[in-house]
Structures are given as structure tokens and as C-alpha cells.
Amino acid sequence: MQRQSSYAKDEGKLYLVPTPIGNLEDITIRAKKVLQQADYIAAEDTRTSGILLEKIGVHNRMLSFHKYNSKERAPELIKLMQDGAVIAEISDAGMPVISDPGYILVQECIKHDIPVVPLPGPSAFATALIASGFDAQPFTYYGFLPRKKTEQVPYFAEMNKAHATSIFYEAPHRLSKTLQNLASVLPADRPIVAARELTKIHEEFVRGTVQEVAEYFAENAPRGEFVILVSPSTEEPEQLSWKELIKLVDAQVAAGSSKKDAVKNVAKEHRVSKNELYDKYHEQ
Ligand code: SAM
């Protein structure tokens, strides 16, 4: 077990700092302060971040830290923090670590007992989710999917069955093909949303059935950045026995959930009474 206090000391720590996903006004006062006061800013692309930092009036030293150099760079950054440096990590846009570099550095900091301090802020998937009109609890975030149809299909089959909103990112030049692949797996009338250019002037939500949205983007070339959301399945889940449901609760408890949460999750997913499942769980 490890307990790590974010504010017990002022030096030798890693701040994870979200940056705007389009609208520069979405930088927080705290994010600006942390970027200004850090000893170094570790940036995915120092040129892109240089432009952002200039616009928001932050002048500070930058180090490059991206997916191609993260393994070699992480030990250097760890050494700097062990010597007392405060490092603020940013990606090109949105939250570091979310489909962006940063994970390795976070793991290394935890390993070396260096505090990791996350700042809240913009992320494209959460921004899309809250306006999608789909239930936000539970949701599954997939990041970028594999590119080949054969590799995408198992993910789409999982989304088809899921009683959670599914969210993924896709590049504009691959969007139409990916939506066709999605439409080949889901029932034609399954609602989806394509959230485009969030927080920017051309922000748009294309809501419809998977067939309608796939056809729309086959005829209208996708432009800009996209988040795709698939509504939860309304199919009745497979009817499991109480014994099988209790096994699922046990599995969630073994994975770290509280009994109460595990019962709640399993009951919601399998559409059974939470109280009844709770009683059966304690009767065994
Ligand atoms: N770290 C970022 C975050 O927190 O969302 C994600 C970075 S990932 C490399 C970039 C992808 O995020 C884009 O290809 C797009 O799918 C999605 N994205 C980023 N900004 C967006 C925006 N303004 N509108 C819609 N999607 C966006």
C-alpha cells in the first residue's frame, strides 16, 4: 500500500495539466499558475505548446516528452523531480494520459514515490458525453480503435451488447469507413452521436441512427476532430441465476469494489432488484 499526499511538500512533483481542446478560454486560472510556476513544462510537441503558451501568456522552459521518447525521457524527468524540480506535463490538447502520452511517467512517479497531482480540465470524450443525450453512467471510453475492419468488429460487437454508453475517437479521414464498419455490426436503428469540433466555432452534434449518421458522412466528407458515442443497448440482458449474479458480485469485490457498489453495478447491468440481490448475497 502507498499513501501519497499531493501537497505535503512544494518541490519534487509532477503536475498533470489539461489544456484547451479548442477554445483557449478553457484554460483554468490554476492551470496557468502551475504552468508558470513549474520548473519545467514537459510537452508532447514543444512547437504546438509554444504557440498555446504564448497565447495564454505563459513563459517557461519546455522539455519534449512524447510517445516516441517517453521510455528514455522518463528516467531523466524522474531524476529532475528527485532533485526537487516541479514538472508540469501537458499534451497537445486536453488531458495528458487520455489517448496521449503521460502514462509511463505517472507509473514511474508512483514507483519512485514522487507525488502526481492531477488538475481537472477539458477532455474531448467527457465534453462530448455530457451533451450526447445518452446516459453517462456507466460509460466505456475506448480511445482510438484499431484501423482494420477485422480488428474493429470485436469492439463494435462489445458496444452492441453493452448496457453502457460507448465512446471512441476517430480521425476525420477514417471516420466514414469506421462508421460503415460500425453500421455493419449494430442494428440499423441504434442511436449514435458524432460530436465534432468541440468548443470550436464549427462545433456540431450529428445525432441519429447508426445507419443515418454513416450515410450522412459517406455523402458529406468529415472535417475536423470527432468523438463518436454509441447509445447503451436496450436489449434485455441474458437472464442469469442468483448464483451466477452472486459470482459476478464476488468478482467485482475481488477487483476492489465495495460490496454495496458491486451489488449496485451487477443489479443495474442485469436489471434485477438491487435490494433482492443484496439479500441473496448475504444469505449465501
Ligand atoms: N488528450 C485528449 C483528450 O483529453 O481528449 C485527446 C487527444 S487525442 C490524441 C486527439 C483526439 O481527441 C482527436 O483525434 C479527436 O478524436 C479527439 N478530440 C480532441 N479535441 C477534440 C475536439 N475539439 N472535438 C472533438 N474531438 C476532439
Tab-separated table of C-alpha atoms and ligand atoms in Angstrom:
chain	number	residue	atom	x	y	z
A	1	MET	CA	0.000	0.000	0.000
A	2	GLN	CA	1.143	3.539	-0.672
A	3	ARG	CA	-0.337	6.788	0.628
A	4	GLN	CA	0.768	9.834	-1.325
A	5	SER	CA	-0.117	13.338	-0.235
A	6	SER	CA	-0.186	15.849	-3.110
A	7	TYR	CA	0.533	18.937	-1.030
A	8	ALA	CA	2.775	17.721	1.799
A	9	LYS	CA	5.771	19.373	0.128
A	10	ASP	CA	6.227	22.027	-2.552
A	11	GLU	CA	9.031	20.515	-4.571
A	12	GLY	CA	9.709	17.329	-6.477
A	13	LYS	CA	6.357	16.545	-8.034
A	14	LEU	CA	4.547	16.018	-11.300
A	15	TYR	CA	1.510	18.101	-12.230
A	16	LEU	CA	-0.753	16.755	-14.981
A	17	VAL	CA	-2.182	19.847	-16.626
A	18	PRO	CA	-5.089	19.736	-19.105
A	19	THR	CA	-5.051	22.312	-21.906
A	20	PRO	CA	-7.942	23.518	-24.115
A	21	ILE	CA	-9.337	21.214	-26.826
A	22	GLY	CA	-10.205	24.223	-28.993
A	23	ASN	CA	-11.357	27.265	-27.084
A	24	LEU	CA	-8.398	28.927	-25.373
A	25	GLU	CA	-10.661	30.386	-22.709
A	26	ASP	CA	-10.990	26.860	-21.298
A	27	ILE	CA	-7.566	27.059	-19.675
A	28	THR	CA	-8.130	27.368	-15.929
A	29	ILE	CA	-6.598	30.018	-13.691
A	30	ARG	CA	-4.909	27.225	-11.735
A	31	ALA	CA	-3.526	25.535	-14.859
A	32	LYS	CA	-1.927	28.828	-15.942
A	33	LYS	CA	-0.433	29.338	-12.497
A	34	VAL	CA	1.003	25.813	-12.360
A	35	LEU	CA	2.468	26.151	-15.883
A	36	GLN	CA	4.025	29.478	-14.967
A	37	GLN	CA	5.472	28.354	-11.648
A	38	ALA	CA	6.758	24.884	-12.616
A	39	ASP	CA	10.499	24.438	-13.131
A	40	TYR	CA	9.846	22.708	-16.450
A	41	ILE	CA	6.940	22.042	-18.749
A	42	ALA	CA	7.114	18.584	-20.328
A	43	ALA	CA	5.259	18.966	-23.624
A	44	GLU	CA	4.208	16.432	-26.241
A	45	ASP	CA	5.115	18.863	-29.037
A	46	THR	CA	7.103	21.889	-27.950
A	47	ARG	CA	6.170	23.838	-31.115
A	48	THR	CA	2.409	23.320	-30.713
A	49	SER	CA	2.574	24.000	-26.983
A	50	GLY	CA	4.848	27.014	-27.571
A	51	ILE	CA	2.048	28.638	-29.579
A	52	LEU	CA	-0.531	27.867	-26.882
A	53	LEU	CA	1.711	29.087	-24.053
A	54	GLU	CA	2.469	32.305	-25.933
A	55	LYS	CA	-1.264	32.932	-26.426
A	56	ILE	CA	-2.101	32.387	-22.764
A	57	GLY	CA	0.889	34.429	-21.619
A	58	VAL	CA	2.944	31.661	-20.027
A	59	HIS	CA	6.718	31.855	-20.491
A	60	ASN	CA	8.632	28.902	-19.136
A	61	ARG	CA	11.190	26.221	-20.024
A	62	MET	CA	9.913	23.315	-22.088
A	63	LEU	CA	11.180	19.747	-22.446
A	64	SER	CA	9.894	17.437	-25.125
A	65	PHE	CA	8.108	14.329	-23.908
A	66	HIS	CA	6.184	12.302	-26.468
A	67	LYS	CA	5.265	8.713	-27.209
A	68	TYR	CA	8.493	8.070	-29.157
A	69	ASN	CA	10.892	9.299	-26.466
A	70	SER	CA	8.875	8.674	-23.294
A	71	LYS	CA	10.751	5.487	-22.267
A	72	GLU	CA	14.167	7.192	-22.461
A	73	ARG	CA	12.940	10.556	-21.206
A	74	ALA	CA	11.038	9.303	-18.154
A	75	PRO	CA	14.193	8.436	-16.100
A	76	GLU	CA	15.641	11.925	-16.808
A	77	LEU	CA	12.444	13.590	-15.648
A	78	ILE	CA	12.306	11.348	-12.568
A	79	LYS	CA	15.867	12.392	-11.695
A	80	LEU	CA	14.936	16.075	-12.034
A	81	MET	CA	11.946	15.600	-9.713
A	82	GLN	CA	14.034	13.579	-7.226
A	83	ASP	CA	16.370	16.601	-7.172
A	84	GLY	CA	13.411	18.815	-6.309
A	85	ALA	CA	12.089	20.012	-9.680
A	86	VAL	CA	8.391	20.580	-10.226
A	87	ILE	CA	7.348	19.384	-13.685
A	88	ALA	CA	4.060	20.273	-15.360
A	89	GLU	CA	3.103	17.846	-18.063
A	90	ILE	CA	0.881	18.872	-20.967
A	91	SER	CA	-0.210	17.203	-24.193
A	92	ASP	CA	-1.133	18.921	-27.459
A	93	ALA	CA	-4.725	19.308	-26.278
A	94	GLY	CA	-6.955	18.089	-23.483
A	95	MET	CA	-5.862	15.807	-20.694
A	96	PRO	CA	-2.421	14.227	-20.702
A	97	VAL	CA	-2.644	10.408	-20.487
A	98	ILE	CA	-6.107	10.332	-22.153
A	99	SER	CA	-5.126	8.947	-25.601
A	100	ASP	CA	-1.956	10.985	-25.125
A	101	PRO	CA	1.490	10.432	-23.574
A	102	GLY	CA	1.985	10.536	-19.848
A	103	TYR	CA	1.056	7.105	-18.541
A	104	ILE	CA	4.641	5.859	-18.300
A	105	LEU	CA	5.740	8.957	-16.407
A	106	VAL	CA	2.826	8.644	-13.968
A	107	GLN	CA	3.715	4.992	-13.333
A	108	GLU	CA	7.385	5.875	-12.789
A	109	CYS	CA	6.494	8.681	-10.365
A	110	ILE	CA	4.313	6.310	-8.337
A	111	LYS	CA	7.133	3.769	-8.338
A	112	HIS	CA	9.606	6.380	-7.078
A	113	ASP	CA	7.188	7.872	-4.548
A	114	ILE	CA	7.001	11.214	-6.344
A	115	PRO	CA	3.604	12.901	-5.921
A	116	VAL	CA	1.407	13.043	-9.040
A	117	VAL	CA	-1.003	15.965	-8.914
A	118	PRO	CA	-3.831	15.929	-11.483
A	119	LEU	CA	-5.593	19.155	-12.445
A	120	PRO	CA	-9.187	18.937	-13.697
A	121	GLY	CA	-9.954	20.397	-17.085
A	122	PRO	CA	-11.016	19.762	-20.665
A	123	SER	CA	-11.100	16.347	-22.268
A	124	ALA	CA	-12.903	15.684	-25.544
A	125	PHE	CA	-14.674	12.478	-24.503
A	126	ALA	CA	-16.236	13.911	-21.326
A	127	THR	CA	-17.235	17.099	-23.159
A	128	ALA	CA	-18.975	15.018	-25.845
A	129	LEU	CA	-20.608	12.670	-23.342
A	130	ILE	CA	-22.421	15.310	-21.326
A	131	ALA	CA	-24.134	16.734	-24.431
A	132	SER	CA	-24.748	13.417	-26.185
A	133	GLY	CA	-28.115	12.837	-24.552
A	134	PHE	CA	-27.018	9.292	-23.642
A	135	ASP	CA	-26.823	8.043	-20.069
A	136	ALA	CA	-23.408	8.960	-18.689
A	137	GLN	CA	-23.457	6.206	-16.039
A	138	PRO	CA	-21.934	3.814	-16.834
A	139	PHE	CA	-19.799	4.615	-19.862
A	140	THR	CA	-16.832	2.939	-21.543
A	141	TYR	CA	-14.100	5.011	-23.147
A	142	TYR	CA	-12.077	3.175	-25.816
A	143	GLY	CA	-9.764	5.940	-27.109
A	144	PHE	CA	-8.707	5.238	-30.718
A	145	LEU	CA	-9.775	1.849	-32.089
A	146	PRO	CA	-7.606	-0.292	-34.344
A	147	ARG	CA	-7.830	0.693	-38.014
A	148	LYS	CA	-8.633	-2.601	-39.749
A	149	LYS	CA	-12.241	-3.735	-40.007
A	150	THR	CA	-11.413	-7.226	-38.731
A	151	GLU	CA	-9.870	-5.672	-35.616
A	152	GLN	CA	-12.685	-3.139	-35.108
A	153	VAL	CA	-15.512	-5.679	-35.326
A	154	PRO	CA	-14.930	-7.296	-31.874
A	155	TYR	CA	-15.054	-3.817	-30.281
A	156	PHE	CA	-18.276	-2.996	-32.115
A	157	ALA	CA	-19.775	-6.339	-31.068
A	158	GLU	CA	-18.964	-5.445	-27.456
A	159	MET	CA	-20.540	-1.971	-27.880
A	160	ASN	CA	-23.607	-3.605	-29.414
A	161	LYS	CA	-24.203	-5.661	-26.265
A	162	ALA	CA	-23.102	-3.020	-23.754
A	163	HIS	CA	-25.580	-1.501	-21.311
A	164	ALA	CA	-23.226	1.454	-21.086
A	165	THR	CA	-22.587	4.384	-23.430
A	166	SER	CA	-19.525	3.594	-25.562
A	167	ILE	CA	-17.168	6.370	-26.618
A	168	PHE	CA	-14.273	6.381	-29.061
A	169	TYR	CA	-12.090	8.798	-31.023
A	170	GLU	CA	-11.596	8.685	-34.772
A	171	ALA	CA	-9.563	10.721	-37.267
A	172	PRO	CA	-11.642	12.515	-39.931
A	173	HIS	CA	-10.075	10.670	-42.891
A	174	ARG	CA	-11.019	7.305	-41.357
A	175	LEU	CA	-14.388	8.282	-39.932
A	176	SER	CA	-16.643	7.318	-42.837
A	177	LYS	CA	-15.122	3.847	-43.187
A	178	THR	CA	-15.251	3.269	-39.424
A	179	LEU	CA	-18.918	4.308	-39.281
A	180	GLN	CA	-19.695	1.870	-42.097
A	181	ASN	CA	-17.950	-0.865	-40.117
A	182	LEU	CA	-19.956	0.140	-37.046
A	183	ALA	CA	-23.185	0.046	-39.080
A	184	SER	CA	-22.330	-3.451	-40.286
A	185	VAL	CA	-22.392	-4.730	-36.679
A	186	LEU	CA	-25.081	-2.669	-34.891
A	187	PRO	CA	-28.809	-2.863	-35.668
A	188	ALA	CA	-29.583	-0.122	-38.231
A	189	ASP	CA	-31.771	1.805	-35.772
A	190	ARG	CA	-29.232	2.043	-32.911
A	191	PRO	CA	-28.790	5.720	-31.913
A	192	ILE	CA	-25.285	7.178	-32.121
A	193	VAL	CA	-23.797	10.678	-31.939
A	194	ALA	CA	-20.856	12.183	-33.807
A	195	ALA	CA	-19.570	15.165	-31.798
A	196	ARG	CA	-17.415	17.399	-33.992
A	197	GLU	CA	-15.043	20.281	-33.308
A	198	LEU	CA	-15.993	20.604	-29.642
A	199	THR	CA	-15.591	24.074	-28.112
A	200	LYS	CA	-14.686	25.478	-31.546
A	201	ILE	CA	-16.637	27.687	-33.931
A	202	HIS	CA	-17.828	24.708	-36.027
A	203	GLU	CA	-18.901	22.621	-33.028
A	204	GLU	CA	-21.676	20.281	-34.118
A	205	PHE	CA	-23.530	17.182	-32.882
A	206	VAL	CA	-24.784	14.799	-35.543
A	207	ARG	CA	-27.388	12.636	-33.801
A	208	GLY	CA	-29.259	9.805	-35.481
A	209	THR	CA	-29.372	6.090	-36.049
A	210	VAL	CA	-26.084	4.440	-36.954
A	211	GLN	CA	-27.379	3.991	-40.488
A	212	GLU	CA	-28.358	7.675	-40.854
A	213	VAL	CA	-25.088	9.004	-39.445
A	214	ALA	CA	-22.963	6.585	-41.514
A	215	GLU	CA	-24.859	7.588	-44.669
A	216	TYR	CA	-24.544	11.285	-43.814
A	217	PHE	CA	-20.757	11.084	-43.529
A	218	ALA	CA	-20.496	8.909	-46.655
A	219	GLU	CA	-22.073	11.832	-48.537
A	220	ASN	CA	-20.540	14.727	-46.565
A	221	ALA	CA	-16.773	14.453	-46.080
A	222	PRO	CA	-15.982	14.590	-42.331
A	223	ARG	CA	-13.956	17.646	-41.341
A	224	GLY	CA	-12.300	18.444	-38.037
A	225	GLU	CA	-11.967	16.409	-34.868
A	226	PHE	CA	-14.521	13.785	-33.828
A	227	VAL	CA	-15.778	11.877	-30.830
A	228	ILE	CA	-18.221	9.037	-31.558
A	229	LEU	CA	-20.732	7.856	-28.973
A	230	VAL	CA	-22.873	4.715	-29.184
A	231	SER	CA	-26.022	4.589	-27.048
A	232	PRO	CA	-26.411	1.822	-24.477
A	233	SER	CA	-28.165	-1.344	-25.620
A	234	THR	CA	-31.849	-1.559	-24.725
A	235	GLU	CA	-31.908	-5.334	-25.251
A	236	GLU	CA	-32.792	-7.263	-22.139
A	237	PRO	CA	-29.612	-8.775	-20.729
A	238	GLU	CA	-29.252	-12.536	-20.560
A	239	GLN	CA	-31.212	-13.844	-17.536
A	240	LEU	CA	-28.700	-15.206	-15.037
A	241	SER	CA	-29.467	-17.225	-11.922
A	242	TRP	CA	-28.930	-15.669	-8.465
A	243	LYS	CA	-25.904	-17.927	-8.072
A	244	GLU	CA	-24.362	-16.563	-11.258
A	245	LEU	CA	-25.160	-12.975	-10.260
A	246	ILE	CA	-23.515	-13.505	-6.870
A	247	LYS	CA	-20.411	-14.782	-8.663
A	248	LEU	CA	-20.311	-11.526	-10.643
A	249	VAL	CA	-20.601	-9.529	-7.410
A	250	ASP	CA	-17.756	-11.584	-5.918
A	251	ALA	CA	-15.605	-10.878	-8.979
A	252	GLN	CA	-16.150	-7.118	-8.635
A	253	VAL	CA	-15.407	-7.254	-4.901
A	254	ALA	CA	-12.214	-9.207	-5.634
A	255	ALA	CA	-11.278	-6.472	-8.130
A	256	GLY	CA	-11.565	-3.834	-5.397
A	257	SER	CA	-15.213	-2.629	-5.410
A	258	SER	CA	-17.130	-2.305	-2.177
A	259	LYS	CA	-19.899	-4.909	-1.711
A	260	LYS	CA	-22.504	-2.168	-1.963
A	261	ASP	CA	-21.119	-0.835	-5.271
A	262	ALA	CA	-20.646	-4.318	-6.706
A	263	VAL	CA	-24.271	-5.255	-5.926
A	264	LYS	CA	-25.483	-1.956	-7.389
A	265	ASN	CA	-23.467	-2.412	-10.620
A	266	VAL	CA	-24.471	-6.025	-11.174
A	267	ALA	CA	-28.123	-5.304	-10.376
A	268	LYS	CA	-28.171	-2.368	-12.815
A	269	GLU	CA	-26.435	-4.272	-15.584
A	270	HIS	CA	-28.663	-7.334	-15.254
A	271	ARG	CA	-31.831	-5.419	-14.466
A	272	VAL	CA	-32.638	-7.119	-11.191
A	273	SER	CA	-33.664	-5.543	-7.906
A	274	LYS	CA	-30.671	-4.169	-6.010
A	275	ASN	CA	-32.250	-4.981	-2.628
A	276	GLU	CA	-33.122	-8.520	-3.651
A	277	LEU	CA	-29.585	-9.161	-4.914
A	278	TYR	CA	-28.172	-7.652	-1.731
A	279	ASP	CA	-30.318	-10.007	0.377
A	280	LYS	CA	-29.374	-13.072	-1.727
A	281	TYR	CA	-25.706	-12.099	-1.475
A	282	HIS	CA	-25.877	-12.011	2.313
A	283	GLU	CA	-28.000	-15.173	2.573
A	284	GLN	CA	-25.306	-17.349	0.988
B	1	SAM	N1	-5.968	14.174	-24.579
B	1	SAM	C1	-7.087	14.480	-25.414
B	1	SAM	C2	-8.351	14.487	-24.555
B	1	SAM	O1	-8.250	14.619	-23.348
B	1	SAM	O2	-9.437	14.378	-25.107
B	1	SAM	C3	-7.201	13.538	-26.600
B	1	SAM	C4	-6.028	13.561	-27.514
B	1	SAM	S1	-6.163	12.503	-28.901
B	1	SAM	C5	-4.517	12.494	-29.469
B	1	SAM	C6	-6.915	13.537	-30.105
B	1	SAM	C7	-8.343	13.100	-30.462
B	1	SAM	O3	-9.255	13.591	-29.481
B	1	SAM	C8	-8.854	13.663	-31.774
B	1	SAM	O4	-8.440	12.884	-32.876
B	1	SAM	C9	-10.352	13.618	-31.584
B	1	SAM	O5	-10.852	12.319	-31.811
B	1	SAM	C10	-10.466	13.959	-30.089
B	1	SAM	N2	-10.619	15.419	-29.931
B	1	SAM	C11	-9.695	16.288	-29.465
B	1	SAM	N3	-10.177	17.547	-29.482
B	1	SAM	C12	-11.432	17.462	-29.965
B	1	SAM	C13	-12.452	18.417	-30.238
B	1	SAM	N4	-12.262	19.699	-30.017
B	1	SAM	N5	-13.629	17.976	-30.739
B	1	SAM	C14	-13.834	16.650	-30.970
B	1	SAM	N6	-12.904	15.724	-30.743
B	1	SAM	C15	-11.719	16.114	-30.254
